[in-house]
JSON list of C-alpha atoms in Angstrom, two decimals:
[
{"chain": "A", "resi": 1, "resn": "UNK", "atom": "CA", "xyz": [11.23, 15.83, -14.69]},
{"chain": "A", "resi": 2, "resn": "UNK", "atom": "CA", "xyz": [14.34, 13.63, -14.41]},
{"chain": "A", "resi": 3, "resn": "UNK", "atom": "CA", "xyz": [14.82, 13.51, -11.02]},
{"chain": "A", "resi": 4, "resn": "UNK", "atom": "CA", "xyz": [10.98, 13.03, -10.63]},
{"chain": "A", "resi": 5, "resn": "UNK", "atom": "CA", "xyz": [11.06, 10.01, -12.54]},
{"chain": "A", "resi": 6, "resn": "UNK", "atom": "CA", "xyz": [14.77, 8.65, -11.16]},
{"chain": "A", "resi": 7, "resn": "UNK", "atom": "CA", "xyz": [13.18, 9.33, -8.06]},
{"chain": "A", "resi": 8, "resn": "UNK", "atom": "CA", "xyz": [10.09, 6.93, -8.55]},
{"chain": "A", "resi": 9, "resn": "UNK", "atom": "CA", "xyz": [12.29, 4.25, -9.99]},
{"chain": "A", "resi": 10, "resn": "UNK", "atom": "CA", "xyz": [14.32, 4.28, -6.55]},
{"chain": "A", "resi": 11, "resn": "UNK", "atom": "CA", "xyz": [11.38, 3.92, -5.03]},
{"chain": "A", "resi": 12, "resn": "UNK", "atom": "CA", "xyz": [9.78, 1.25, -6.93]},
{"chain": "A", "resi": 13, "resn": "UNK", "atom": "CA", "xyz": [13.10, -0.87, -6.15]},
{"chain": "A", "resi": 14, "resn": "UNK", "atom": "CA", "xyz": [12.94, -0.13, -2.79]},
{"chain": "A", "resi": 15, "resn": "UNK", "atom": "CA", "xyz": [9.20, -1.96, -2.95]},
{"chain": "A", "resi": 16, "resn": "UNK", "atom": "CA", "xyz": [10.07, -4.36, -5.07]},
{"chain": "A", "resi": 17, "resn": "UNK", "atom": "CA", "xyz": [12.94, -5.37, -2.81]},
{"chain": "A", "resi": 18, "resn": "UNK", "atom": "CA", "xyz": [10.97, -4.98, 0.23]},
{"chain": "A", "resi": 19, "resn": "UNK", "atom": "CA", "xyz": [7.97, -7.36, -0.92]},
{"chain": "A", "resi": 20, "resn": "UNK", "atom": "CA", "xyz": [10.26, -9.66, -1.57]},
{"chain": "A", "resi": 21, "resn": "UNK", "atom": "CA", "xyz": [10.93, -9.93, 2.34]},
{"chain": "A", "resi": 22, "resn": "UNK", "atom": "CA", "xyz": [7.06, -10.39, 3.13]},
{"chain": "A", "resi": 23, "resn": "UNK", "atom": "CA", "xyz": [5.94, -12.97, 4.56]},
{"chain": "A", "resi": 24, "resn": "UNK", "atom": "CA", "xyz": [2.08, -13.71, 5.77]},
{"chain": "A", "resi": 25, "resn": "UNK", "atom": "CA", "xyz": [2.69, -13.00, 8.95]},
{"chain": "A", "resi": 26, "resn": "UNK", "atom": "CA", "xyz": [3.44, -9.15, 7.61]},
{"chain": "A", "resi": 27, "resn": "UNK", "atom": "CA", "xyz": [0.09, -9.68, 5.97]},
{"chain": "A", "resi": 28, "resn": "UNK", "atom": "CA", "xyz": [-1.50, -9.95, 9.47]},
{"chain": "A", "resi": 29, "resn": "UNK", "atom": "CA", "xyz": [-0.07, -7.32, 10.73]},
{"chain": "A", "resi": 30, "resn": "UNK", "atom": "CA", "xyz": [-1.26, -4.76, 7.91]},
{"chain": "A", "resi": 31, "resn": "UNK", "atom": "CA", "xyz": [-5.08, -6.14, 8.94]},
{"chain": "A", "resi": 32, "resn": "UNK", "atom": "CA", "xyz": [-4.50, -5.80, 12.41]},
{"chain": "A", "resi": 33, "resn": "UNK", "atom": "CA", "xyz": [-3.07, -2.24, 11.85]},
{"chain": "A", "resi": 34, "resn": "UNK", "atom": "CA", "xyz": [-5.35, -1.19, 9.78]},
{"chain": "A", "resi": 35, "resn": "UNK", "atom": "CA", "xyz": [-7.07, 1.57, 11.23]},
{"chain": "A", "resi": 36, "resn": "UNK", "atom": "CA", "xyz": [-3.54, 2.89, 12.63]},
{"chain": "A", "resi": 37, "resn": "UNK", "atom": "CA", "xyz": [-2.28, 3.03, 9.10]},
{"chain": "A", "resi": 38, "resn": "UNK", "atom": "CA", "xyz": [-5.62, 4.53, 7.50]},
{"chain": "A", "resi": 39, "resn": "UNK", "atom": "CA", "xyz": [-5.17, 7.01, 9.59]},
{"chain": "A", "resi": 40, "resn": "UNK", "atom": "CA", "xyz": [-1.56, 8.10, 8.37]},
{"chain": "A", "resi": 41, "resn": "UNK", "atom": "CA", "xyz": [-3.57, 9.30, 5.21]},
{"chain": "A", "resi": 42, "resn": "UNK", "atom": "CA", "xyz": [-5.58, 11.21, 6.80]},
{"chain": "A", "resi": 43, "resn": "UNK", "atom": "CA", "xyz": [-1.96, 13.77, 7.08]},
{"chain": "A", "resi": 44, "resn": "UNK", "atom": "CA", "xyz": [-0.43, 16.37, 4.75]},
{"chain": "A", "resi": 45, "resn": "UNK", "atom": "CA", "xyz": [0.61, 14.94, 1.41]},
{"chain": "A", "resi": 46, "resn": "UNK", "atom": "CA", "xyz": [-0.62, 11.60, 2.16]},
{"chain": "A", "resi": 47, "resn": "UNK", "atom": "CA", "xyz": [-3.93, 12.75, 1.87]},
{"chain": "A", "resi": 48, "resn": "UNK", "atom": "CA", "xyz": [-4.33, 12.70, -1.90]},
{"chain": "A", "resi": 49, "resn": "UNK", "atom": "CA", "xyz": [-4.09, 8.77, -1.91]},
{"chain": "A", "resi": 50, "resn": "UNK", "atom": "CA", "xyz": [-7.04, 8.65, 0.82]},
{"chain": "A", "resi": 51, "resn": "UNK", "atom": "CA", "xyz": [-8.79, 6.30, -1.00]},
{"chain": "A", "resi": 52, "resn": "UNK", "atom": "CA", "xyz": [-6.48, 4.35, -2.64]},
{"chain": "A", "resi": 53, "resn": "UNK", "atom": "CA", "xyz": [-5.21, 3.87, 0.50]},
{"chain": "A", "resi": 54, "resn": "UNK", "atom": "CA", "xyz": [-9.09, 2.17, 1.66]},
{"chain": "A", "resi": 55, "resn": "UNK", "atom": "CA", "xyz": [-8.94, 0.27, -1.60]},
{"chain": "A", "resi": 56, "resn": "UNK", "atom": "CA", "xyz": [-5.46, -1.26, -0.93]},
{"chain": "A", "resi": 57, "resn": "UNK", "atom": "CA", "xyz": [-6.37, -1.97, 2.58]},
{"chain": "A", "resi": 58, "resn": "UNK", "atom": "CA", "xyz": [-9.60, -3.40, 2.01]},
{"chain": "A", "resi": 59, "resn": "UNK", "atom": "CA", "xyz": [-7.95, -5.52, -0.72]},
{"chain": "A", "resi": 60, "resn": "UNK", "atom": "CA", "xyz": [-5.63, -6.60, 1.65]},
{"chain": "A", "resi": 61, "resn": "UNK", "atom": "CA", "xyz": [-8.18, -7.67, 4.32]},
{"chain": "A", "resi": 62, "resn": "UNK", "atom": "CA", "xyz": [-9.97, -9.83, 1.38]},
{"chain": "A", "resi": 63, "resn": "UNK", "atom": "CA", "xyz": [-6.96, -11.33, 0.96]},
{"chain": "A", "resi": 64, "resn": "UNK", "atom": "CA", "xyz": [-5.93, -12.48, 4.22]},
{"chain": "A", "resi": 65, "resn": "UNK", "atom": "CA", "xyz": [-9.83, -13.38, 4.37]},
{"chain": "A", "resi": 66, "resn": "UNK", "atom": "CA", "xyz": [-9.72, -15.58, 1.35]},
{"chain": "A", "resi": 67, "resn": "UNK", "atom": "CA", "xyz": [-12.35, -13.42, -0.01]},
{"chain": "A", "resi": 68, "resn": "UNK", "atom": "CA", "xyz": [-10.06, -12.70, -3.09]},
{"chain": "A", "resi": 69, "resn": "UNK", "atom": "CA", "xyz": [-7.12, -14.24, -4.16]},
{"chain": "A", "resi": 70, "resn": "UNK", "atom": "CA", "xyz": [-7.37, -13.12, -7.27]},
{"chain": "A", "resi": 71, "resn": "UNK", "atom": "CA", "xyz": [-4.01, -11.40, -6.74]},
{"chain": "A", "resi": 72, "resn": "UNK", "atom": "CA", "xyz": [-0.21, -12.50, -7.64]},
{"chain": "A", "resi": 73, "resn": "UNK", "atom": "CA", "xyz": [1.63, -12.58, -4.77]},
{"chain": "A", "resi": 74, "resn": "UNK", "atom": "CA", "xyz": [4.07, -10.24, -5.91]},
{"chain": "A", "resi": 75, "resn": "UNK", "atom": "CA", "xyz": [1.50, -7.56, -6.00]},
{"chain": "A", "resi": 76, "resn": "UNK", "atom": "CA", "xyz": [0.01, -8.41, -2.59]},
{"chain": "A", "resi": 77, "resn": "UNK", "atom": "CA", "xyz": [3.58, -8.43, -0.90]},
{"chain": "A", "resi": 78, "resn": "UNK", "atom": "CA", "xyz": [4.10, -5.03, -2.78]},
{"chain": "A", "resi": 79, "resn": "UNK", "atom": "CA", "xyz": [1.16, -3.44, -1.25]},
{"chain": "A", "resi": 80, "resn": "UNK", "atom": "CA", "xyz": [1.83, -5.38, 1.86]},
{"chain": "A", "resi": 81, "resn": "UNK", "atom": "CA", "xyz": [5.34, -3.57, 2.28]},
{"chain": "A", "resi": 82, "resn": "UNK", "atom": "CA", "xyz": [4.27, -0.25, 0.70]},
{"chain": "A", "resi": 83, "resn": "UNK", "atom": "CA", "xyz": [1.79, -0.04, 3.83]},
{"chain": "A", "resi": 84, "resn": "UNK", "atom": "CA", "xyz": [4.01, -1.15, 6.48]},
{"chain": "A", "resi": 85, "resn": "UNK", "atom": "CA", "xyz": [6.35, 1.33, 5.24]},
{"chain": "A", "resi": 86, "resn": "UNK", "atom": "CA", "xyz": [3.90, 4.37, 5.56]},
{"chain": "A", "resi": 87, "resn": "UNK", "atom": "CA", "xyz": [2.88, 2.74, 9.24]},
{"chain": "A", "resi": 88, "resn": "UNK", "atom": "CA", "xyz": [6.53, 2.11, 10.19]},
{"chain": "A", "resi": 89, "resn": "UNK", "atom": "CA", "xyz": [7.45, 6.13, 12.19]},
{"chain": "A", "resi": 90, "resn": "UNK", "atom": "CA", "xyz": [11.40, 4.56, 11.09]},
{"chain": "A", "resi": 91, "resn": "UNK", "atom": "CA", "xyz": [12.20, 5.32, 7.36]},
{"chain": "A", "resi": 92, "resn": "UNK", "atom": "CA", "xyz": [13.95, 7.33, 5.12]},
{"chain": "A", "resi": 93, "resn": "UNK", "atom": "CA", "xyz": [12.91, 10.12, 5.97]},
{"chain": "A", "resi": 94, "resn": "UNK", "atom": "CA", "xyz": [10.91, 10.48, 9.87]},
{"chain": "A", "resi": 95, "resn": "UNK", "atom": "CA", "xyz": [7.57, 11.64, 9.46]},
{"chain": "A", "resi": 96, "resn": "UNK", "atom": "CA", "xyz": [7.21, 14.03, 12.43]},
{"chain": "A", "resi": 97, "resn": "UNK", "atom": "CA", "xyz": [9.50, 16.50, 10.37]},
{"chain": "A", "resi": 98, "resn": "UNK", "atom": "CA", "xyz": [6.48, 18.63, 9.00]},
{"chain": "A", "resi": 99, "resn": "UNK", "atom": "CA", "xyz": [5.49, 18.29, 4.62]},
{"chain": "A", "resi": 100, "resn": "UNK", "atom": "CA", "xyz": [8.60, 16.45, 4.37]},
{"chain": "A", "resi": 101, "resn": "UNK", "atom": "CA", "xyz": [8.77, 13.75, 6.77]},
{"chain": "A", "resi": 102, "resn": "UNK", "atom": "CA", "xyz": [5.63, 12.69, 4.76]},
{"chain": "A", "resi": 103, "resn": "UNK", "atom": "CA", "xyz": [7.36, 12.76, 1.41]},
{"chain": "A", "resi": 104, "resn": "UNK", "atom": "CA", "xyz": [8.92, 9.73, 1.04]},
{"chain": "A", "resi": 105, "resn": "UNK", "atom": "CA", "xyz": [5.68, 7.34, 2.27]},
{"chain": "A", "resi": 106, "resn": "UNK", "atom": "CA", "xyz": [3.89, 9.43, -0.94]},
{"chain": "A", "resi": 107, "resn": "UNK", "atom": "CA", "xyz": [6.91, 8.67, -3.09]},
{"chain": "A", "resi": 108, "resn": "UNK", "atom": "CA", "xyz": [6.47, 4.89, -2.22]},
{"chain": "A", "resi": 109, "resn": "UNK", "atom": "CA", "xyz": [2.46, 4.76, -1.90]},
{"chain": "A", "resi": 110, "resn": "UNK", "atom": "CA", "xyz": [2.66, 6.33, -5.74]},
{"chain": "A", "resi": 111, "resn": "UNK", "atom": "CA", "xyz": [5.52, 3.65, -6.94]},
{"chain": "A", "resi": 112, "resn": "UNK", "atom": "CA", "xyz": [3.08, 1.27, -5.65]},
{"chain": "A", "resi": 113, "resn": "UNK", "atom": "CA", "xyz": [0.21, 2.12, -7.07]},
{"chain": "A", "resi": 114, "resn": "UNK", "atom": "CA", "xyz": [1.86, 2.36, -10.57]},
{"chain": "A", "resi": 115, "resn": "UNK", "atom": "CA", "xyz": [3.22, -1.19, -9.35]},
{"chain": "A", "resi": 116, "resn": "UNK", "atom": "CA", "xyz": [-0.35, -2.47, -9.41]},
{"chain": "A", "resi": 117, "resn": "UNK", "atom": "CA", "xyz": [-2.74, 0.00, -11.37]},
{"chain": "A", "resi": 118, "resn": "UNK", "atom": "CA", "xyz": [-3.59, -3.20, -13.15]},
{"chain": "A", "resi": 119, "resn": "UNK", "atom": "CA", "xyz": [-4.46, -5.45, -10.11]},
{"chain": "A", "resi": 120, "resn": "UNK", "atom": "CA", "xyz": [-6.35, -2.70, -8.44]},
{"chain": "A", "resi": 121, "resn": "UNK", "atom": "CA", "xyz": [-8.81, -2.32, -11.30]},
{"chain": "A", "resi": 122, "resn": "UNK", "atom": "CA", "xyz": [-9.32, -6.05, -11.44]},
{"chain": "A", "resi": 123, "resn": "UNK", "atom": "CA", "xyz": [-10.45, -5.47, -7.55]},
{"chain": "A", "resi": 124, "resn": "UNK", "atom": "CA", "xyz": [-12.19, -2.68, -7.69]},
{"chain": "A", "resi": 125, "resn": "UNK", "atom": "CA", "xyz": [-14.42, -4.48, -10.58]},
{"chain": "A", "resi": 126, "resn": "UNK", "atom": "CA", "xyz": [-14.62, -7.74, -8.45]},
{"chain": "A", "resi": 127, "resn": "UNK", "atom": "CA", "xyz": [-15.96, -5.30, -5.76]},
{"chain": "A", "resi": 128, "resn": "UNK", "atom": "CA", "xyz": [-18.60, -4.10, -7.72]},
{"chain": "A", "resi": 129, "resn": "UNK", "atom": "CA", "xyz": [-19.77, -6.98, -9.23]},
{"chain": "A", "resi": 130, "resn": "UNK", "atom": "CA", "xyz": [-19.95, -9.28, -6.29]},
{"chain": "A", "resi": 131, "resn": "UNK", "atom": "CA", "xyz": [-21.52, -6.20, -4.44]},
{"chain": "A", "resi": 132, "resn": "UNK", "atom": "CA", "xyz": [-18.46, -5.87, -1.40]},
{"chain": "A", "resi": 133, "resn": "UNK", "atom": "CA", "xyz": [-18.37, -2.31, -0.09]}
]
């Protein structure tokens, strides 16, 4: 279980490193990739997060909207990177080696989501109560 959690620590460094490198220019690029990187999750391991994955783009896209702001930057940047790292084919470890060319975009998609558990729920409420699907 130690290497588990050592492991997720590495890799919520690497995002919080990362998002502190984005810019909103990255932003735009996440919404103009967006189908290309939904699609990513539609593969092997990545598929558990399949719909956090539509939250966290969708959140994205109402952010670059300036539907909701309602978001630290911090947060946004971290889910900005964590997404351009599952759409980038050039990372630790290359996703066309089958199961575990996938494994480090999960490690990083879960580090993320830990990240901001707290600012997805706050979404996922505004979303319901303004009536967004």
């Amino acid at each position: 279980m130690a290497g588990k959690n050592n492991a997720k620590g590495k890799d919520i460094e690497l995002i919080q490193s990362g998002a502190g490198k984005i810019t909103e220019k990255d932003i735009g690029k996440v919404v103009e990739n967006a189908d290309e990187i939904g699609k990513k999750f539609n593969r092997g391991i990545l598929r558990r997060f399949i719909e956090n994955a539509k939250l966290l783009l969708s959140m994205v896209k109402d952010y670059w909207s300036k539907r909701y702001r309602e978001i630290p930057w911090w947060a946004i940047s971290a889910i900005v990177f964590a997404l351009l790292y599952v759409f980038s084919p050039i990372d630790a470890i290359p996703d066309f080696i089958p199961f575990v060319g996938l494994l480090d975009d999960a490690g990083v998609i879960s580090a993320c989501l830990a990240l901001v558990e707290k600012q997805l729920e706050e979404y996922k409420e505004w979303k319901n109560t303004k009536g967004v699907a």
